[in-house]
Amino acid sequence: MPPRKTRGRYAAWVASAAVAAVLAVPLIGSPAHAAPGDPATASSFNLKSGPDLSAQVADLKAALPTQGVQDLLDQGNRVAKTGASCTTDPFGSGDDGNVLAPAKKLCWDPGDSATDEWIPQGMTGVSDAQTDELWGSRKPLVTAWYDKAGGKGVRLSFLDPQTAIPGDPDGRRYRHVLLVEPYYNSYNHVSYKAVDIHAGGIAWYKYYLYVADTLNGLRVFDMRSILDLNPDQNASVDDTTLDGLKSNVRDDTQIGRQNNVYYGYTYRYVMPQVASYKFVSAQGNTSAATCAATGAPKASYISVDRSATTTPALIMGEYCDSDDTHPEKGRVGTLPIDDATGLLKSANGVVAATGAFYLPRDLTQGAARYDGMYYFNRSWTTHSGSLRRATVSGGRLVDYGANITNAVGPEDLSFEHGQSVPGGGTQYLWSLTEHRMDTTDPTCTDAGSPCGRVIYAHRVTDILARP
C-alpha cells in the first residue's frame, strides 16, 4: 500500500476537485492537448470478437457438472455481515469532515477482509442483468478480486444482500468462483488456466458477465457455465467427473487438467471464459498508470446503463494518474448492447462505440451512467475517495455540482435502477473498497479516513441532493 501523502497536498487535491479545472486550449491536430471534457474519438473504443471458444467450453461442460447461481448462493461457505454487525468503516468523517455515509454496507468474512493476496476491484449485480432485478428468486451482487501475489488470476464473489442466514439476521452467505480460460493442452485434452488480469471492472447483462481486460478489451463469461469440482460437497474425496476422471479441491498449487485430475486451486467452482472482445485500434497505453490521448483506451472499469430500456449500453473508462509529462485524464466511452442476446451489438464484425469523452478529472476508478448523469469514483492512495458527477452540456462532459467525499479506496460502480417496482423503486449506486485495514500501517488508522474493505451503496437521491 503506498504511503499516505501529506495533508497539504491532499488539501490541494480536494480544492482542485471542488472547482472547475482550468482547461488548456486544444491545438488543432494535436490530440495530446485535448481539454478535459472534450469529445474523444469514439472509434478508439471499437471492438471486434476474439477467438471462438465454444468447442472448448462445450467439452468442459461435458466433463464437469454445472451449477446455477441460486444453488451457488445456497451453498455459500463464507459469511458477510450487515447492519450493526458490520463494523468495518472506510468512510469515517472523511478527510474534510463532510463524508457521504452509505445507505447500505456489508462486511466481508474476516479472511477476505484481511487478506493481502486478493484485492477487490469489480462490482456488478442482477439489477444490471435483468429489468426485474431478480435471478430466479434472488437478488445477487457479484464482485471481482485479482490475485496480487500472482498466479491464481481472478475470482468472483456471489452474494445475496437480502437473504439472511437462518438464526443470523445480519449474516449473508457468499461464495467465491475462480475465473478460468479454456484451452486444449498438448494431448488435445480440454483444460483451463487462470485468467491473469486486473479485473478492474465487471458488468452483468442477461447471462453474460463482462470483465475488463485492461490493454486488450473485454473477456466474457456465461452464468450458465459455472463448473462444479466438488458436487458431493466432500472435499476429502476426489469426485468422479462426467468424463470418468477425477476432480480435486484440496491442492492449492494446481489448476486445470493435470494427470487426468481437474484442479482449481482449491476452489470448488470455476467459470470458463466463453468469448472476448479486442480493441480494433492499436493500443498506445502501457501498464503504467499514465495514459495516452489516442489509440485504444484502457479498459479499466465498466458498467451497464439501463436507463434507456430499448438501447442498453456498456460504459467503459480509463484509470489515469496524470503528471506534467502525461497530462491525459483518461476517456470514457459507450458501447451498444444487443438486448435480444445480451452480447454487444455488432455490424460486420465490429462493435462500434456510440460516443466518447475525455474525462473531466483523472484518478477515476469507476464510472456509471443513468438518465444522462455520469457518476465517477476517484481514489488517491489511502485518503478519502471522491464521488463526482458530470453531464453532457454544449457537447462536452462537464462537472455537475461539487466534490462528494466518500470511502477510502472506492472502486468500480454499479447502478441499481429500481425499474422492477411500479412507478420506480429506490435507486442505489453500489461500489466496494479495496484497502484492507492494516493496524501496523499508520496510513490506515486515521480516524477521519480509515482503511477497510466493504461493499456499500449510496441512495441516488442522497447523491443528487448534494450541492
Coordinates of C-alpha atoms in Angstrom, one line a residue:
M1 CA 0.0 0.0 0.0
P2 CA 1.6 3.4 -1.0
P3 CA 2.3 5.8 1.9
R4 CA -0.3 8.4 2.7
K5 CA 0.5 11.8 1.2
T6 CA 0.8 14.9 3.2
R7 CA -2.3 16.8 4.3
G8 CA -1.1 19.9 2.5
R9 CA -1.0 18.1 -0.9
Y10 CA -4.3 16.4 -0.2
A11 CA -6.0 19.7 0.7
A12 CA -4.9 21.0 -2.7
W13 CA -6.3 17.9 -4.4
V14 CA -9.7 18.3 -2.7
A15 CA -9.7 22.0 -3.5
S16 CA -9.0 21.3 -7.2
A17 CA -11.7 18.8 -7.2
A18 CA -14.2 21.2 -5.9
V19 CA -13.8 23.9 -8.6
A20 CA -13.8 23.8 -12.3
A21 CA -10.4 22.9 -13.8
V22 CA -8.5 25.5 -15.8
L23 CA -8.6 23.9 -19.3
A24 CA -5.9 24.3 -21.9
V25 CA -7.0 25.4 -25.3
P26 CA -6.6 22.4 -27.6
L27 CA -4.2 22.7 -30.5
I28 CA -5.6 21.7 -33.9
G29 CA -4.2 18.4 -35.0
S30 CA -2.7 17.7 -31.5
P31 CA -4.9 15.3 -29.6
A32 CA -2.5 15.2 -26.7
H33 CA -3.7 18.7 -25.9
A34 CA -7.4 17.9 -25.9
A35 CA -9.1 19.6 -23.0
P36 CA -10.7 17.5 -20.2
G37 CA -14.4 17.0 -21.0
D38 CA -13.9 17.4 -24.8
P39 CA -15.4 14.8 -27.2
A40 CA -13.0 12.0 -27.9
T41 CA -12.7 9.8 -30.9
A42 CA -15.5 7.2 -30.4
S43 CA -14.0 4.7 -32.8
S44 CA -11.0 4.3 -30.5
F45 CA -13.4 2.2 -28.3
N46 CA -14.5 0.0 -31.2
L47 CA -14.2 -3.8 -30.5
K48 CA -14.1 -7.0 -32.6
S49 CA -14.7 -10.5 -31.4
G50 CA -11.8 -12.6 -30.2
P51 CA -11.1 -16.3 -30.8
D52 CA -14.0 -18.8 -30.8
L53 CA -14.0 -20.8 -27.5
S54 CA -17.3 -22.6 -28.0
A55 CA -15.7 -26.0 -28.6
Q56 CA -13.5 -25.8 -25.5
V57 CA -16.4 -24.7 -23.3
A58 CA -18.7 -27.4 -24.7
D59 CA -16.0 -30.0 -23.9
L60 CA -15.6 -28.7 -20.4
K61 CA -19.3 -28.8 -19.7
A62 CA -19.3 -32.4 -21.0
A63 CA -16.5 -33.2 -18.5
L64 CA -17.7 -31.3 -15.4
P65 CA -21.2 -30.7 -14.0
T66 CA -22.6 -27.2 -13.9
Q67 CA -24.3 -25.3 -11.1
G68 CA -26.7 -22.4 -11.2
V69 CA -26.3 -19.1 -9.5
Q70 CA -29.1 -19.8 -7.0
D71 CA -27.6 -23.1 -6.0
L72 CA -24.2 -21.5 -5.6
L73 CA -25.7 -18.9 -3.3
D74 CA -27.5 -21.5 -1.2
Q75 CA -24.2 -23.3 -0.7
G76 CA -22.2 -20.2 0.2
N77 CA -19.4 -21.2 2.6
R78 CA -18.5 -17.7 3.8
V79 CA -20.5 -15.2 5.8
A80 CA -20.7 -11.4 5.2
K81 CA -22.2 -9.2 7.9
T82 CA -24.6 -6.2 7.5
G83 CA -26.5 -4.0 9.9
A84 CA -25.0 -3.5 13.4
S85 CA -22.7 -6.5 12.9
C86 CA -20.8 -4.7 10.1
T87 CA -18.4 -2.5 12.0
T88 CA -15.8 -2.0 9.3
D89 CA -15.8 1.7 8.3
P90 CA -13.7 3.0 5.5
F91 CA -15.8 6.3 5.5
G92 CA -15.1 7.8 8.9
S93 CA -15.9 11.5 8.9
G94 CA -13.8 12.0 5.7
D95 CA -10.6 14.0 5.3
D96 CA -12.7 17.1 5.0
G97 CA -15.2 16.2 7.7
N98 CA -18.1 16.0 5.2
V99 CA -18.3 12.4 4.1
L100 CA -21.4 10.9 2.5
A101 CA -22.2 7.9 4.6
P102 CA -23.6 4.8 2.8
A103 CA -27.2 3.8 3.0
K104 CA -26.2 0.1 2.8
K105 CA -23.0 -1.7 3.9
L106 CA -21.7 -5.3 4.0
C107 CA -18.5 -6.5 5.6
W108 CA -16.5 -9.5 4.3
D109 CA -15.7 -12.6 6.2
P110 CA -12.5 -11.9 8.3
G111 CA -10.4 -14.0 6.0
D112 CA -11.3 -11.9 3.0
S113 CA -11.3 -8.5 4.8
A114 CA -7.7 -9.1 5.9
T115 CA -6.0 -10.9 3.1
D116 CA -3.2 -9.2 1.3
E117 CA -3.3 -11.8 -1.6
W118 CA -6.7 -11.0 -3.1
I119 CA -7.7 -7.3 -3.8
P120 CA -11.3 -6.5 -4.6
Q121 CA -11.9 -4.4 -7.7
G122 CA -15.0 -5.0 -9.8
M123 CA -18.7 -4.6 -8.9
T124 CA -22.0 -5.6 -10.6
G125 CA -25.4 -7.0 -9.7
V126 CA -28.5 -8.6 -11.0
S127 CA -30.0 -5.1 -11.5
D128 CA -27.5 -4.7 -14.3
A129 CA -28.5 -8.1 -15.7
Q130 CA -32.3 -8.0 -15.5
T131 CA -35.1 -5.5 -15.7
D132 CA -37.0 -7.3 -12.9
E133 CA -33.8 -7.2 -10.8
L134 CA -34.1 -10.9 -9.9
W135 CA -32.2 -14.1 -10.7
G136 CA -34.9 -16.6 -10.1
S137 CA -36.0 -15.6 -6.6
R138 CA -32.7 -14.0 -5.6
K139 CA -31.0 -10.6 -5.9
P140 CA -27.3 -11.3 -6.0
L141 CA -24.3 -8.9 -6.2
V142 CA -21.1 -10.0 -7.8
T143 CA -17.6 -8.7 -7.1
A144 CA -14.2 -9.4 -8.7
W145 CA -10.9 -9.8 -6.9
Y146 CA -7.4 -10.1 -8.5
D147 CA -4.6 -12.1 -7.1
K148 CA -1.9 -9.6 -6.1
A149 CA 0.5 -12.4 -5.2
G150 CA 0.3 -13.6 -8.8
G151 CA -0.6 -16.8 -10.5
K152 CA -4.3 -17.5 -9.5
G153 CA -5.8 -14.7 -11.6
V154 CA -9.3 -13.5 -10.8
R155 CA -12.1 -14.8 -8.5
L156 CA -15.7 -13.7 -8.2
S157 CA -17.8 -13.4 -5.1
F158 CA -21.5 -14.1 -5.4
L159 CA -23.5 -12.6 -2.5
D160 CA -27.3 -12.0 -1.9
P161 CA -27.5 -9.0 0.4
Q162 CA -31.2 -9.5 1.0
T163 CA -31.4 -13.2 2.2
A164 CA -30.4 -13.6 5.8
I165 CA -28.9 -16.8 7.3
P166 CA -31.5 -18.6 9.5
G167 CA -30.7 -17.7 13.1
D168 CA -28.3 -14.9 12.0
P169 CA -30.3 -11.9 10.8
D170 CA -27.2 -9.9 10.0
G171 CA -25.4 -12.8 8.2
R172 CA -25.3 -13.2 4.4
R173 CA -23.8 -16.3 2.7
Y174 CA -21.5 -15.8 -0.2
R175 CA -19.2 -18.0 -2.4
H176 CA -16.1 -17.5 -4.5
V177 CA -15.8 -18.7 -8.1
L178 CA -12.5 -18.8 -9.9
L179 CA -12.4 -17.4 -13.5
V180 CA -10.5 -19.6 -16.0
E181 CA -9.6 -19.6 -19.6
P182 CA -10.2 -22.9 -21.5
Y183 CA -7.7 -24.4 -23.9
Y184 CA -6.6 -27.7 -25.4
N185 CA -3.4 -29.0 -23.9
S186 CA -0.5 -30.7 -25.8
Y187 CA -2.5 -34.0 -25.7
N188 CA -5.5 -32.3 -27.2
H189 CA -7.4 -32.7 -23.9
V190 CA -9.6 -29.8 -22.8
S191 CA -8.1 -27.9 -19.8
Y192 CA -8.1 -24.4 -18.4
K193 CA -5.8 -21.9 -16.8
A194 CA -6.0 -18.8 -14.6
V195 CA -7.2 -15.5 -16.1
D196 CA -4.3 -13.3 -15.1
I197 CA -5.7 -9.8 -15.4
H198 CA -6.5 -6.9 -13.1
A199 CA -10.4 -7.2 -13.5
G200 CA -10.9 -3.5 -12.5
G201 CA -14.5 -3.6 -13.7
I202 CA -17.2 -6.2 -14.3
A203 CA -20.7 -5.9 -15.7
W204 CA -23.5 -8.5 -15.9
Y205 CA -26.1 -8.4 -18.7
K206 CA -28.6 -11.3 -19.1
Y207 CA -26.5 -14.5 -18.9
Y208 CA -23.2 -12.8 -19.7
L209 CA -20.5 -11.4 -17.4
Y210 CA -18.1 -8.9 -18.9
V211 CA -14.7 -8.5 -17.3
A212 CA -12.4 -5.6 -18.2
D213 CA -9.1 -6.7 -19.6
T214 CA -7.0 -3.6 -19.3
L215 CA -4.9 -3.4 -22.5
N216 CA -7.0 -5.8 -24.6
G217 CA -10.7 -5.1 -24.3
L218 CA -13.2 -7.4 -22.6
R219 CA -13.5 -11.1 -21.6
V220 CA -16.9 -12.7 -21.5
F221 CA -18.2 -15.4 -19.1
D222 CA -21.6 -17.2 -19.0
M223 CA -23.6 -17.7 -15.8
R224 CA -24.8 -21.0 -17.4
S225 CA -21.3 -22.3 -17.4
I226 CA -20.2 -22.4 -13.8
L227 CA -18.5 -25.7 -13.3
D228 CA -18.5 -27.7 -10.0
L229 CA -15.4 -29.6 -9.0
N230 CA -17.0 -30.9 -5.7
P231 CA -20.6 -31.8 -6.3
D232 CA -20.8 -34.2 -3.4
Q233 CA -19.6 -31.4 -1.1
N234 CA -17.0 -33.8 0.5
A235 CA -13.6 -32.1 -0.2
S236 CA -11.7 -35.0 1.4
V237 CA -12.5 -37.4 -1.5
D238 CA -11.9 -36.7 -5.2
D239 CA -15.1 -36.7 -7.1
T240 CA -15.6 -38.7 -10.3
T241 CA -16.3 -36.4 -13.2
L242 CA -18.7 -36.7 -16.1
D243 CA -15.9 -37.9 -18.3
G244 CA -14.8 -40.6 -15.9
L245 CA -11.8 -38.7 -14.5
K246 CA -11.4 -37.1 -11.1
S247 CA -11.6 -33.6 -9.6
N248 CA -9.6 -32.3 -6.6
V249 CA -10.4 -29.3 -4.4
R250 CA -7.6 -29.7 -1.8
D251 CA -4.4 -28.9 -3.8
D252 CA -3.8 -25.1 -3.9
T253 CA -0.9 -25.4 -6.3
Q254 CA -2.6 -26.8 -9.4
I255 CA -5.2 -25.7 -11.9
G256 CA -6.8 -27.3 -15.0
R257 CA -6.5 -31.0 -16.1
Q258 CA -3.2 -32.4 -14.7
N259 CA -2.6 -36.2 -14.9
N260 CA -6.3 -36.9 -15.5
V261 CA -7.4 -34.9 -12.5
Y262 CA -9.2 -31.5 -12.6
Y263 CA -7.9 -28.8 -10.2
G264 CA -8.9 -25.2 -9.3
Y265 CA -6.5 -24.0 -6.7
T266 CA -8.9 -25.5 -4.0
Y267 CA -11.9 -23.5 -5.4
R268 CA -15.0 -25.6 -5.8
Y269 CA -16.4 -23.6 -8.7
V270 CA -14.6 -22.5 -11.8
M271 CA -16.2 -20.3 -14.6
P272 CA -14.6 -20.6 -18.1
Q273 CA -14.3 -17.7 -20.5
V274 CA -16.7 -18.1 -23.4
A275 CA -15.8 -15.2 -25.6
S276 CA -13.8 -12.0 -25.8
Y277 CA -13.7 -8.6 -27.5
K278 CA -10.5 -7.0 -28.6
F279 CA -9.8 -3.3 -29.4
V280 CA -9.7 -2.6 -33.1
S281 CA -7.3 0.4 -32.7
A282 CA -3.7 0.0 -31.8
Q283 CA -3.0 0.2 -28.1
G284 CA -0.9 3.3 -27.1
N285 CA -1.0 2.6 -23.4
T286 CA 1.2 0.5 -21.2
S287 CA 0.8 -1.0 -17.8
A288 CA 1.9 2.3 -16.3
A289 CA -0.7 4.5 -14.6
T290 CA -0.3 7.3 -17.1
C291 CA -2.4 7.3 -20.3
A292 CA -2.1 8.1 -24.0
A293 CA -4.5 10.5 -25.5
T294 CA -5.2 8.5 -28.7
G295 CA -5.5 4.9 -29.8
A296 CA -7.3 2.2 -27.9
P297 CA -8.2 3.1 -24.4
K298 CA -7.5 1.1 -21.2
A299 CA -10.5 -1.0 -20.2
S300 CA -10.1 -0.1 -16.5
Y301 CA -13.7 -0.2 -15.4
I302 CA -17.1 -0.9 -16.9
S303 CA -20.8 -0.7 -16.0
V304 CA -24.3 -1.0 -17.6
D305 CA -26.6 1.9 -18.4
R306 CA -30.2 0.6 -18.4
S307 CA -32.0 4.0 -18.3
A308 CA -33.0 3.7 -22.0
T309 CA -34.7 0.3 -21.9
T310 CA -34.6 -0.2 -25.7
T311 CA -30.9 0.8 -26.1
P312 CA -28.9 -0.6 -23.1
A313 CA -25.2 0.4 -23.1
L314 CA -21.9 -0.7 -21.7
I315 CA -19.9 2.2 -20.2
M316 CA -16.1 1.8 -20.3
G317 CA -13.4 4.1 -19.0
E318 CA -9.8 4.6 -18.1
Y319 CA -7.8 5.0 -14.9
C320 CA -5.1 7.6 -15.4
D321 CA -2.7 9.2 -13.0
S322 CA -1.7 12.3 -14.9
D323 CA 1.5 14.2 -14.5
D324 CA 3.4 17.1 -16.2
T325 CA 4.7 14.7 -18.9
H326 CA 1.4 12.8 -19.3
P327 CA -1.4 15.3 -18.7
E328 CA -4.2 13.0 -20.0
K329 CA -7.1 12.4 -17.6
G330 CA -8.5 9.4 -19.4
R331 CA -11.5 8.7 -21.6
V332 CA -15.0 7.2 -21.1
G333 CA -16.9 5.6 -24.0
T334 CA -20.2 4.0 -24.7
L335 CA -20.8 0.6 -26.4
P336 CA -24.2 -0.7 -27.5
I337 CA -25.7 -3.9 -26.0
D338 CA -28.0 -6.2 -28.0
D339 CA -30.9 -6.8 -25.6
A340 CA -32.0 -9.8 -27.5
T341 CA -28.8 -11.7 -26.9
G342 CA -27.1 -9.9 -24.0
L343 CA -23.9 -9.6 -26.2
L344 CA -22.5 -6.4 -27.6
K345 CA -24.3 -5.2 -30.7
S346 CA -22.0 -5.6 -33.8
A347 CA -22.2 -4.9 -37.5
N348 CA -19.8 -6.5 -40.0
G349 CA -17.9 -8.0 -37.0
V350 CA -17.3 -4.7 -35.3
V351 CA -18.9 -3.3 -32.1
A352 CA -19.0 0.5 -32.9
A353 CA -18.9 2.8 -29.9
T354 CA -21.7 5.4 -29.9
G355 CA -19.7 8.2 -28.2
A356 CA -16.7 9.1 -26.1
F357 CA -15.4 11.9 -24.0
Y358 CA -12.1 12.9 -22.3
L359 CA -12.7 12.6 -18.6
P360 CA -13.0 15.8 -16.6
R361 CA -10.7 14.5 -14.0
D362 CA -8.0 11.9 -13.5
L363 CA -7.7 9.1 -10.9
T364 CA -11.1 7.6 -11.9
Q365 CA -11.6 4.1 -10.6
G366 CA -15.2 3.5 -11.7
A367 CA -18.0 5.1 -13.8
A368 CA -21.7 4.6 -14.1
R369 CA -24.4 6.5 -16.1
Y370 CA -28.1 6.8 -15.8
D371 CA -30.6 9.2 -17.4
G372 CA -27.6 11.2 -18.7
M373 CA -25.9 11.7 -15.4
Y374 CA -22.4 10.3 -15.1
Y375 CA -21.1 9.1 -11.7
F376 CA -17.3 8.7 -11.1
N377 CA -15.4 7.2 -8.2
R378 CA -12.0 8.7 -7.7
S379 CA -9.3 7.5 -5.3
W380 CA -6.0 8.7 -4.1
T381 CA -3.8 6.4 -2.1
T382 CA -5.4 5.8 1.4
H383 CA -7.1 9.1 1.7
S384 CA -10.9 9.6 1.4
G385 CA -12.2 8.9 -2.1
S386 CA -14.2 11.3 -4.2
L387 CA -17.5 10.8 -5.9
R388 CA -18.0 13.1 -8.8
R389 CA -21.0 13.8 -11.1
A390 CA -20.9 15.1 -14.7
T391 CA -23.4 15.7 -17.5
V392 CA -23.0 16.5 -21.2
S393 CA -23.6 20.2 -21.9
G394 CA -22.7 22.0 -25.0
G395 CA -21.2 18.9 -26.5
R396 CA -18.8 18.5 -23.6
L397 CA -18.7 16.3 -20.4
V398 CA -18.7 18.8 -17.6
D399 CA -18.8 18.7 -13.8
Y400 CA -22.2 18.7 -12.1
G401 CA -22.0 20.0 -8.6
A402 CA -19.1 19.8 -6.1
N403 CA -16.9 17.0 -4.9
I404 CA -18.6 14.4 -2.6
T405 CA -16.3 12.8 -0.1
N406 CA -16.8 9.1 0.2
A407 CA -14.9 5.9 1.3
V408 CA -11.1 5.3 1.2
G409 CA -10.2 3.2 -1.8
P410 CA -13.6 3.3 -3.8
E411 CA -13.6 1.2 -7.0
D412 CA -16.0 0.1 -9.7
L413 CA -19.6 1.3 -9.8
S414 CA -22.9 -0.4 -10.5
F415 CA -26.3 1.4 -10.7
E416 CA -29.4 -0.3 -9.2
H417 CA -32.1 1.1 -11.4
G418 CA -35.3 0.2 -9.5
Q419 CA -37.3 -0.5 -12.7
S420 CA -38.8 -3.6 -11.1
V421 CA -41.0 -1.5 -8.8
P422 CA -44.1 0.0 -10.4
G423 CA -43.5 3.7 -10.6
G424 CA -39.8 3.2 -9.9
G425 CA -38.1 1.9 -6.8
T426 CA -35.3 3.3 -4.7
Q427 CA -32.2 3.6 -6.8
Y428 CA -28.7 2.9 -5.4
L429 CA -25.2 3.4 -6.6
W430 CA -23.2 0.3 -5.5
S431 CA -19.4 0.1 -5.1
L432 CA -16.7 -1.6 -3.0
T433 CA -13.5 -0.6 -1.3
E434 CA -10.1 -2.2 -1.9
H435 CA -7.8 -1.4 1.1
R436 CA -7.6 -3.8 3.9
M437 CA -7.3 -2.4 7.5
D438 CA -3.7 -2.8 8.5
T439 CA -3.1 -1.7 12.0
T440 CA 0.6 -1.7 11.5
D441 CA 0.3 0.9 8.7
P442 CA -0.2 4.4 10.1
T443 CA -1.8 5.5 6.8
C444 CA -4.7 3.1 7.6
T445 CA -5.5 4.2 11.1
D446 CA -6.6 7.8 10.6
A447 CA -10.0 8.3 12.4
G448 CA -11.2 10.6 9.7
S449 CA -10.5 8.2 6.8
P450 CA -9.6 4.7 7.9
C451 CA -9.0 1.8 5.6
G452 CA -11.3 -1.2 5.4
R453 CA -13.0 -3.4 2.8
V454 CA -16.7 -3.3 2.4
I455 CA -19.5 -3.5 -0.2
Y456 CA -21.6 -0.3 0.0
A457 CA -24.4 1.6 -1.6
H458 CA -25.5 5.2 -1.6
R459 CA -29.1 6.2 -2.3
V460 CA -29.0 8.1 -5.6
T461 CA -31.3 10.7 -4.1
D462 CA -28.7 11.4 -1.4
I463 CA -26.0 11.8 -4.1
L464 CA -28.1 14.2 -6.1
A465 CA -29.1 16.2 -3.0
R466 CA -25.5 17.2 -2.5
P467 CA -24.6 20.6 -3.9

